XYZ file of C-alpha atoms in Angstrom:
609
model
C 88.764 73.495 117.954
C 88.992 71.143 114.981
C 85.258 70.500 115.096
C 84.322 74.127 115.771
C 86.424 76.206 113.366
C 83.486 76.322 110.957
C 81.786 78.687 113.433
C 84.318 81.422 112.581
C 82.306 82.912 109.681
C 78.983 82.046 111.316
C 79.189 84.685 114.055
C 79.251 87.763 111.766
C 76.739 86.024 109.474
C 74.306 85.829 112.383
C 75.013 89.469 113.243
C 74.351 90.606 109.682
C 71.097 88.628 109.453
C 69.878 89.858 112.838
C 70.663 93.510 112.117
C 69.119 93.391 108.646
C 65.906 91.910 110.050
C 65.625 93.841 113.310
C 67.994 96.782 112.940
C 65.136 99.246 112.624
C 63.671 98.394 116.015
C 66.693 97.836 118.273
C 68.749 100.491 120.015
C 72.110 101.825 118.921
C 73.570 100.714 122.229
C 72.653 97.089 121.538
C 74.116 97.341 118.029
C 77.314 98.847 119.459
C 77.752 95.762 121.634
C 76.391 93.073 119.335
C 78.175 93.747 116.033
C 81.741 94.080 117.389
C 81.254 91.242 119.914
C 80.303 88.738 117.227
C 83.352 89.647 115.151
C 85.390 89.422 118.355
C 84.137 85.838 118.759
C 85.274 85.085 115.209
C 88.710 86.422 116.108
C 88.818 84.363 119.307
C 87.864 81.146 117.487
C 90.341 81.958 114.698
C 93.145 82.516 117.184
C 92.397 79.350 119.172
C 92.158 77.305 115.981
C 95.424 78.848 114.763
C 97.174 77.873 117.993
C 95.864 74.287 117.911
C 96.217 73.701 114.158
C 98.062 70.561 113.119
C 97.843 69.590 109.466
C 94.812 70.474 107.370
C 91.287 70.576 108.789
C 88.388 70.129 106.365
C 84.777 70.304 107.533
C 82.010 69.306 105.105
C 78.821 70.833 106.486
C 76.373 69.540 103.877
C 76.024 68.554 100.225
C 75.561 71.852 98.413
C 75.377 71.370 94.616
C 74.875 67.969 93.003
C 74.028 67.944 89.288
C 75.199 65.133 87.026
C 78.942 64.732 87.462
C 79.151 67.976 89.417
C 79.251 67.441 93.177
C 80.204 70.412 95.346
C 79.995 70.185 99.136
C 79.642 73.188 101.415
C 83.080 72.570 102.897
C 85.451 74.788 104.855
C 89.204 74.320 105.170
C 91.549 75.471 107.927
C 95.235 75.137 107.098
C 98.323 77.352 107.533
C 97.318 79.701 104.687
C 93.642 80.122 105.563
C 94.390 80.310 109.297
C 96.629 83.357 108.832
C 93.956 85.022 106.723
C 91.200 84.192 109.218
C 93.161 85.641 112.149
C 94.101 88.743 110.152
C 90.621 89.399 108.746
C 88.737 88.833 112.000
C 91.300 90.661 114.158
C 91.534 93.805 112.048
C 87.767 93.768 111.421
C 87.164 93.616 115.183
C 89.277 96.730 115.775
C 87.587 98.562 112.902
C 84.164 97.687 114.328
C 85.182 99.236 117.653
C 86.609 102.323 115.949
C 83.373 102.700 113.978
C 81.370 103.121 117.192
C 83.002 106.515 117.624
C 83.374 107.474 113.979
C 79.757 106.733 113.014
C 78.203 107.804 116.330
C 76.085 110.596 114.857
C 75.201 108.962 111.555
C 71.519 108.312 110.836
C 72.327 104.956 109.205
C 74.254 103.608 112.222
C 72.432 100.251 112.519
C 72.441 99.673 108.759
C 76.179 100.419 108.666
C 76.989 97.707 111.203
C 74.745 95.221 109.397
C 76.770 95.782 106.223
C 80.062 95.644 108.146
C 79.159 92.276 109.687
C 78.101 90.997 106.271
C 81.407 92.173 104.803
C 83.391 90.336 107.484
C 81.350 87.159 106.988
C 81.863 87.253 103.212
C 85.629 87.625 103.524
C 85.890 84.867 106.124
C 83.832 82.584 103.871
C 86.167 83.446 100.974
C 89.353 82.551 102.841
C 87.975 79.444 104.590
C 86.366 77.879 101.511
C 87.640 74.460 100.530
C 86.615 74.791 96.877
C 86.354 77.433 94.166
C 82.532 77.741 93.919
C 82.248 78.438 97.653
C 85.120 80.914 97.389
C 83.199 82.575 94.559
C 80.218 83.096 96.881
C 82.463 84.928 99.329
C 84.179 86.661 96.397
C 80.857 88.041 95.198
C 79.768 88.747 98.757
C 82.637 91.168 99.372
C 81.830 92.738 96.003
C 78.224 93.304 97.052
C 79.271 94.695 100.436
C 81.770 97.053 98.827
C 78.911 98.428 96.712
C 76.705 98.857 99.778
C 79.414 100.450 101.929
C 81.151 102.629 99.336
C 77.755 104.024 98.417
C 76.609 104.059 102.052
C 75.898 107.802 101.897
C 73.861 107.273 98.734
C 72.215 110.688 99.028
C 75.534 112.059 97.720
C 75.885 111.565 93.958
C 79.641 111.008 94.252
C 79.148 108.157 96.744
C 76.392 106.517 94.688
C 78.494 106.768 91.520
C 81.564 105.363 93.292
C 79.566 102.374 94.530
C 78.282 101.664 91.030
C 81.766 102.044 89.568
C 83.212 99.537 92.037
C 80.411 97.083 91.341
C 80.641 97.317 87.532
C 84.443 97.151 87.301
C 84.501 94.117 89.573
C 81.838 92.396 87.499
C 84.175 92.679 84.512
C 86.931 90.954 86.445
C 84.587 88.392 87.955
C 83.415 87.324 84.504
C 86.964 86.160 83.820
C 87.126 84.508 87.234
C 83.939 82.569 86.516
C 85.237 81.414 83.130
C 88.375 80.188 84.885
C 86.258 78.124 87.281
C 84.343 76.586 84.352
C 87.606 75.714 82.597
C 89.064 74.094 85.711
C 85.935 71.974 86.145
C 86.230 70.878 82.527
C 89.853 69.910 83.130
C 89.599 68.241 86.531
C 85.924 67.467 87.161
C 86.592 68.578 90.737
C 86.882 72.111 92.109
C 88.407 71.580 95.540
C 91.713 73.395 96.036
C 93.499 70.309 97.327
C 92.447 68.241 94.321
C 93.420 70.869 91.757
C 96.803 71.529 93.355
C 97.641 67.822 93.598
C 96.555 66.983 90.012
C 97.708 70.090 88.149
C 100.645 68.243 86.558
C 98.133 66.165 84.568
C 97.212 69.101 82.309
C 99.393 70.865 79.766
C 101.106 74.136 80.758
C 99.183 75.941 78.005
C 95.788 74.957 79.400
C 96.983 75.726 82.913
C 98.021 79.175 81.653
C 94.557 79.832 80.220
C 92.835 78.892 83.493
C 95.343 80.809 85.628
C 95.039 83.970 83.531
C 91.242 83.894 83.604
C 91.324 83.650 87.386
C 93.900 86.446 87.494
C 91.542 88.719 85.557
C 89.228 88.444 88.547
C 92.159 89.114 90.868
C 93.076 92.354 89.055
C 89.554 93.588 89.661
C 89.170 92.501 93.264
C 92.715 93.515 94.243
C 92.729 96.726 92.179
C 95.633 96.038 89.827
C 96.222 97.242 86.289
C 94.044 97.588 84.285
C 91.043 97.257 86.658
C 92.324 99.369 89.570
C 90.222 102.449 88.766
C 87.400 101.710 91.229
C 89.533 101.785 94.381
C 90.455 105.521 94.544
C 86.778 106.426 94.121
C 85.902 104.034 96.950
C 87.080 106.799 99.294
C 83.542 108.210 99.118
C 82.466 105.658 101.715
C 83.001 106.060 105.478
C 86.702 105.973 106.417
C 86.447 102.768 108.548
C 85.061 101.082 105.427
C 88.121 102.241 103.515
C 90.304 100.732 106.242
C 88.449 97.415 106.051
C 88.457 97.203 102.250
C 92.094 98.246 101.890
C 93.682 96.450 104.796
C 92.239 93.027 105.509
C 89.382 92.149 103.201
C 88.496 92.761 99.585
C 91.752 93.917 98.002
C 93.759 91.066 99.519
C 91.428 88.429 98.038
C 93.300 88.234 94.728
C 96.679 87.713 96.405
C 95.185 84.984 98.580
C 93.584 83.259 95.570
C 96.872 83.158 93.611
C 98.687 81.873 96.715
C 96.002 79.227 97.281
C 96.317 77.991 93.680
C 100.065 78.597 93.408
C 100.814 75.105 91.981
C 98.521 75.958 89.033
C 100.391 79.218 88.383
C 103.737 77.536 88.909
C 102.856 74.802 86.415
C 101.914 77.474 83.883
C 105.133 79.455 84.276
C 104.016 82.286 82.005
C 101.010 83.140 84.190
C 103.230 83.355 87.265
C 105.667 85.647 85.464
C 102.787 87.842 84.324
C 101.488 88.083 87.897
C 104.893 89.365 89.005
C 105.159 91.975 86.250
C 101.579 93.232 86.585
C 102.182 93.543 90.322
C 105.444 95.490 90.161
C 104.292 97.784 87.319
C 101.116 98.527 89.273
C 103.239 99.205 92.366
C 105.345 101.940 90.754
C 102.462 103.278 88.655
C 100.217 103.859 91.687
C 103.107 105.173 93.793
C 103.814 107.936 91.264
C 100.149 109.003 91.297
C 100.196 109.181 95.109
C 103.033 111.730 94.915
C 100.726 114.565 93.865
C 97.307 113.852 95.395
C 95.915 116.299 97.952
C 93.027 114.220 99.336
C 94.464 112.388 102.340
C 92.409 109.256 101.675
C 93.271 109.160 97.977
C 96.973 109.195 98.799
C 96.350 106.114 100.937
C 94.153 104.542 98.239
C 96.940 104.693 95.666
C 99.308 103.496 98.364
C 97.132 100.396 98.775
C 97.171 99.705 95.038
C 100.960 99.999 95.140
C 101.410 97.753 98.186
C 99.111 95.076 96.757
C 101.322 95.231 93.678
C 104.289 94.360 95.901
C 102.389 91.315 97.170
C 101.619 90.091 93.653
C 105.246 90.658 92.683
C 106.334 88.542 95.636
C 103.994 85.675 94.817
C 104.852 86.016 91.116
C 108.585 85.502 91.673
C 107.773 82.393 93.683
C 108.064 83.940 97.139
C 104.605 82.989 98.385
C 105.658 83.263 102.023
C 107.085 86.761 101.452
C 103.974 87.909 99.569
C 101.665 86.588 102.274
C 103.937 88.012 104.962
C 103.589 91.468 103.438
C 99.814 90.943 103.235
C 99.885 90.196 106.975
C 101.930 93.250 107.985
C 100.052 95.458 105.502
C 96.790 94.671 107.288
C 98.110 96.410 110.402
C 99.847 99.467 109.029
C 97.352 100.193 106.253
C 94.319 99.911 108.522
C 96.202 102.155 110.963
C 96.890 104.696 108.208
C 93.214 104.866 107.287
C 91.978 105.003 110.864
C 94.446 107.817 111.584
C 93.242 109.604 108.450
C 89.692 109.152 109.709
C 90.673 110.678 113.049
C 92.190 113.663 111.210
C 89.075 114.112 109.063
C 86.919 113.735 112.185
C 88.960 116.472 113.873
C 89.236 119.023 111.034
C 86.203 118.283 108.848
C 87.991 117.980 105.505
C 89.970 115.474 103.400
C 92.099 118.176 101.743
C 95.649 118.219 103.119
C 96.087 121.781 101.840
C 93.589 122.812 104.534
C 95.399 120.991 107.328
C 98.828 121.554 108.878
C 100.162 121.980 112.389
C 97.993 119.240 113.900
C 100.723 117.701 116.098
C 99.707 119.675 119.181
C 95.950 119.405 118.728
C 96.024 115.653 117.894
C 99.089 114.144 119.611
C 97.926 110.502 119.745
C 96.831 110.586 116.109
C 100.169 112.155 115.143
C 102.311 109.538 116.843
C 100.277 106.579 115.618
C 100.221 108.067 112.099
C 103.996 108.531 112.272
C 104.470 104.884 113.296
C 102.373 103.773 110.315
C 104.360 106.081 107.998
C 107.699 104.729 109.230
C 106.356 101.212 108.784
C 105.220 101.591 105.186
C 108.500 103.377 104.401
C 110.398 100.242 105.369
C 112.404 101.731 108.216
C 114.331 99.049 110.189
C 112.562 97.745 113.267
C 109.079 98.248 111.827
C 107.083 95.359 110.366
C 107.118 96.290 106.662
C 110.916 96.529 106.716
C 110.975 92.750 107.095
C 108.096 91.842 104.774
C 108.704 94.233 101.865
C 112.449 93.675 101.811
C 111.875 89.920 101.907
C 109.977 90.320 98.618
C 112.746 92.453 97.107
C 115.454 90.051 98.277
C 113.749 86.997 96.797
C 113.023 88.862 93.548
C 116.727 89.613 93.217
C 117.902 86.121 94.161
C 115.401 84.431 91.824
C 116.869 86.304 88.857
C 114.194 89.006 88.545
C 116.678 91.883 88.709
C 114.396 94.388 86.957
C 111.528 93.611 89.305
C 113.924 94.160 92.215
C 115.110 97.475 90.770
C 111.569 98.761 90.184
C 110.613 97.636 93.679
C 113.524 99.537 95.222
C 112.604 102.719 93.330
C 109.001 102.280 94.451
C 110.210 102.048 98.050
C 111.769 105.510 97.684
C 108.580 106.913 96.156
C 106.538 105.359 98.967
C 108.641 107.062 101.631
C 108.296 110.401 99.841
C 104.511 110.393 99.394
C 103.718 109.130 102.890
C 105.962 111.712 104.553
C 104.600 114.386 102.225
C 101.247 113.479 103.807
C 102.720 113.624 107.330
C 104.404 116.990 106.800
C 101.399 118.599 105.061
C 99.037 117.352 107.772
C 100.956 117.732 111.022
C 103.695 120.310 110.424
C 103.691 124.036 109.723
C 100.738 126.281 110.466
C 97.101 125.205 110.529
C 95.537 126.257 107.213
C 91.946 125.193 107.811
C 88.897 126.525 109.602
C 87.518 125.844 113.057
C 89.370 124.210 115.943
C 90.973 120.770 115.367
C 90.424 118.248 118.139
C 91.570 114.760 119.054
C 89.343 111.769 118.348
C 87.455 110.038 121.218
C 89.069 107.143 123.082
C 86.907 104.545 121.338
C 88.746 105.513 118.148
C 92.193 106.024 119.682
C 92.384 102.608 121.388
C 92.134 100.564 118.142
C 94.661 102.949 116.566
C 97.107 102.383 119.430
C 96.747 98.581 119.220
C 97.351 98.664 115.468
C 100.373 100.918 116.013
C 101.866 98.270 118.307
C 101.338 95.486 115.747
C 102.654 97.738 112.966
C 105.936 97.658 114.858
C 106.151 94.047 116.052
C 104.049 92.289 113.401
C 107.038 91.605 111.169
C 109.642 90.568 113.725
C 109.389 86.855 112.931
C 109.823 86.386 109.142
C 111.498 82.970 109.501
C 108.717 81.700 111.752
C 106.128 82.916 109.250
C 107.741 81.025 106.366
C 108.173 77.928 108.553
C 104.503 78.011 109.539
C 103.456 78.013 105.860
C 105.923 75.280 104.864
C 103.399 72.380 105.222
C 101.662 73.723 102.102
C 104.471 72.095 100.135
C 105.257 74.936 97.739
C 106.837 77.431 100.117
C 110.468 78.207 99.412
C 112.807 80.756 100.955
C 116.024 81.590 99.103
C 118.852 82.352 101.478
C 121.419 85.012 100.612
C 124.933 85.560 101.893
C 125.209 88.003 104.767
C 127.030 90.623 102.691
C 124.571 90.403 99.789
C 121.605 90.636 102.165
C 123.030 93.815 103.696
C 123.522 95.254 100.206
C 119.954 94.438 99.159
C 118.446 95.827 102.352
C 120.656 98.890 102.197
C 119.586 99.819 98.661
C 115.892 100.184 99.508
C 116.654 101.768 102.884
C 118.872 104.455 101.335
C 116.191 105.367 98.788
C 113.560 105.475 101.540
C 115.692 107.860 103.595
C 116.290 110.021 100.519
C 112.538 110.080 99.886
C 111.833 111.209 103.466
C 114.551 113.862 103.259
C 113.204 115.303 99.988
C 109.681 115.394 101.458
C 111.044 117.290 104.490
C 113.012 119.645 102.258
C 110.003 120.509 100.096
C 107.151 120.523 102.614
C 108.808 121.639 105.842
C 111.839 123.703 104.943
C 110.409 125.215 101.752
C 106.774 124.991 102.886
C 105.580 123.253 99.744
C 107.250 125.533 97.246
C 109.154 124.182 94.280
C 107.311 120.859 93.909
C 105.175 121.726 90.868
C 107.192 120.463 87.897
C 104.802 121.688 85.205
C 103.673 119.048 82.721
C 104.968 116.074 84.739
C 103.116 117.259 87.841
C 99.891 117.819 85.894
C 100.063 114.319 84.427
C 100.524 112.540 87.740
C 98.058 114.871 89.476
C 95.589 113.944 86.719
C 96.310 110.243 87.478
C 97.710 109.794 83.960
C 94.202 110.524 82.691
C 93.353 106.831 82.749
C 89.758 107.496 83.817
C 89.390 109.951 80.933
C 90.889 107.375 78.544
C 88.493 104.685 79.754
C 85.598 107.112 79.421
C 86.648 107.874 75.850
C 87.255 104.242 74.825
C 84.486 102.449 76.713
C 82.050 104.539 78.725
C 81.201 107.198 76.123
C 80.789 104.741 73.190
C 78.659 102.501 75.402
C 76.511 105.438 76.491
C 76.186 106.838 72.963
C 75.396 103.385 71.618
C 72.770 102.905 74.317
C 71.193 106.237 73.428
C 71.074 105.319 69.718
C 69.571 101.906 70.451
C 67.054 103.522 72.775
C 66.059 106.127 70.192
C 65.922 104.033 67.013
C 65.327 100.461 68.154
C 63.731 100.594 71.594
C 61.430 103.540 70.861
C 61.379 103.272 67.066
C 60.801 99.524 66.739
C 59.793 97.906 70.027
C 57.686 100.760 71.411
C 56.064 101.470 68.029
C 55.253 97.762 67.587
C 53.609 97.548 70.998
C 51.872 100.887 70.666
C 50.882 100.090 67.052
C 49.255 96.841 68.161
C 47.215 98.749 70.695
C 46.248 101.409 68.156
C 45.246 98.719 65.628
C 43.046 96.987 68.199
C 41.511 100.318 69.203
C 40.880 101.268 65.562
C 39.320 97.894 64.802
C 37.132 98.199 67.858
C 35.981 101.678 66.789
C 35.158 100.371 63.317
C 33.175 97.411 64.610
C 31.374 99.613 67.131
C 29.655 101.337 64.244
C 27.775 98.108 63.563
C 26.191 98.367 67.004
C 23.289 100.697 66.180
C 20.696 99.249 68.536
C 18.105 99.039 65.664
C 16.391 95.686 65.021
C 16.180 96.259 61.260
C 19.939 96.719 61.005
C 20.623 93.515 62.920
C 18.108 91.677 60.703
C 19.862 92.996 57.601
C 23.278 91.787 58.814
C 21.800 88.416 59.777
C 20.202 87.968 56.373
C 23.425 88.997 54.664
C 25.359 86.440 56.701
C 22.854 83.687 55.842
C 23.051 84.487 52.132
C 26.871 84.436 52.167
C 26.859 81.156 54.098
C 24.425 79.505 51.626
C 26.467 80.754 48.710
C 29.655 79.225 50.101
C 27.892 75.924 50.902
C 26.426 75.580 47.397
C 29.784 76.484 45.843
C 31.533 73.756 47.816
C 28.981 71.159 46.641
C 29.429 72.114 42.993
């Protein structure tokens, strides 16, 4: 497979191109087979390459950019880090493609949807398999474009169109920093391949390394929805639910974590940048978790959950536990995609996102209930489920590396996570049905991917030592071992808070049927998402809009338009004036001719004198 791994991103690329060109004229049935099958081939090639991998495979397909001293090949790289990402992205994307066949069955944009979904998968695979930063940036921008297309897929709805634009604009802000970081690294190294940068990073000063690392991290905060550029992700719920699963679980939002892990020696050499990554991650984790406590839209709860879980990953990488951070990224792909697909099945069955209009769905949707419960137990960090191993590995290494406050905040966040996810479970599946119509289970084409993801949500984290060992050839993977008694203490702390969180959720939403949870001002603040969107509107959006209106009124219309229009009016006026000389009478023309001759003679004689 060493010579064929470069085909991994090519399969969905072909699917996207074919569906964009011919999607209008081919049948839905063909699309239903073609789009998932091509992603399935990517998964198969990824898995076979993963099994056969030994060392680092680099494939230079052709010379891409060559200007002066700048030489950038179109090169792909398959190593322990990119192989895990390729398997995860293609595998989860394959299941989401299958699920989408049922979820989008009656949508008028069915063929267009699968074209975008294939393009999204290709872009993410290109991002993770790139051997250099410029090629990664192409994939980086590709997932940004696809998020715009898919979030605003139902563009006839203003909310969806606005959400797509918001995602696109916020990510452009982050990507500007990312691009500046690439320029700075080229100035420093003259080479933008990951292997070269990581092996020569000690040649630059820590201060310069910090500047480059922070600029790249600005892009990561946008793409991975961290403070302060997280605001686009909750609004991304306006897109189809399978899109939410793909964005949140395996593709776009994990790109920033992967980038920092890929360039970890740069962040490690900086020191300060790595510490900042950890603190931004853990603050984002608890910040988003508190917002999720009070949301009533089932998909928005999961959106803030994603922001929080990505924060855990950044915290892990930031404290030096790259293997733990990537391990949580791996397990998160299963349980978070499962959470969204289950939420999609619920929405499909009841026709609303509002959990206040749900309830009592256990009997009507048994498969969805049990798979949703497995995902909820997983994200809560209950022993035996995958996230118990990955999340607690992050917390353990944070504690052992001396980041006690990060550990403490992470443990509190674990309790909040258990509360908000079981609040969702109890409001959705327990009590009496509060909605309209007759809830029904999703079709098998949706339930099968959910069941497979439920299985991997359980077993996906059973081999933490093997995961770290597999990544060890990268050279910067370290695992800090703790004594048996200390490890039990660390695991017990987060587990106890998770159990307390589940118990409080049961007490409030099952025993008391939702009464007694509104704590006045505090509730209003977290329900209002700390009014960050309103603050950004006040500080940035409104001044920009008002300034644009003033420029439009006084400069665009008052200066530019008047100049252009004035030129036309002057030409028209001059033409009208000169037209009066055109009388059609021979005597008038003779008079003007004689006058011209006299003036010409006068000027000639004057010049001679």
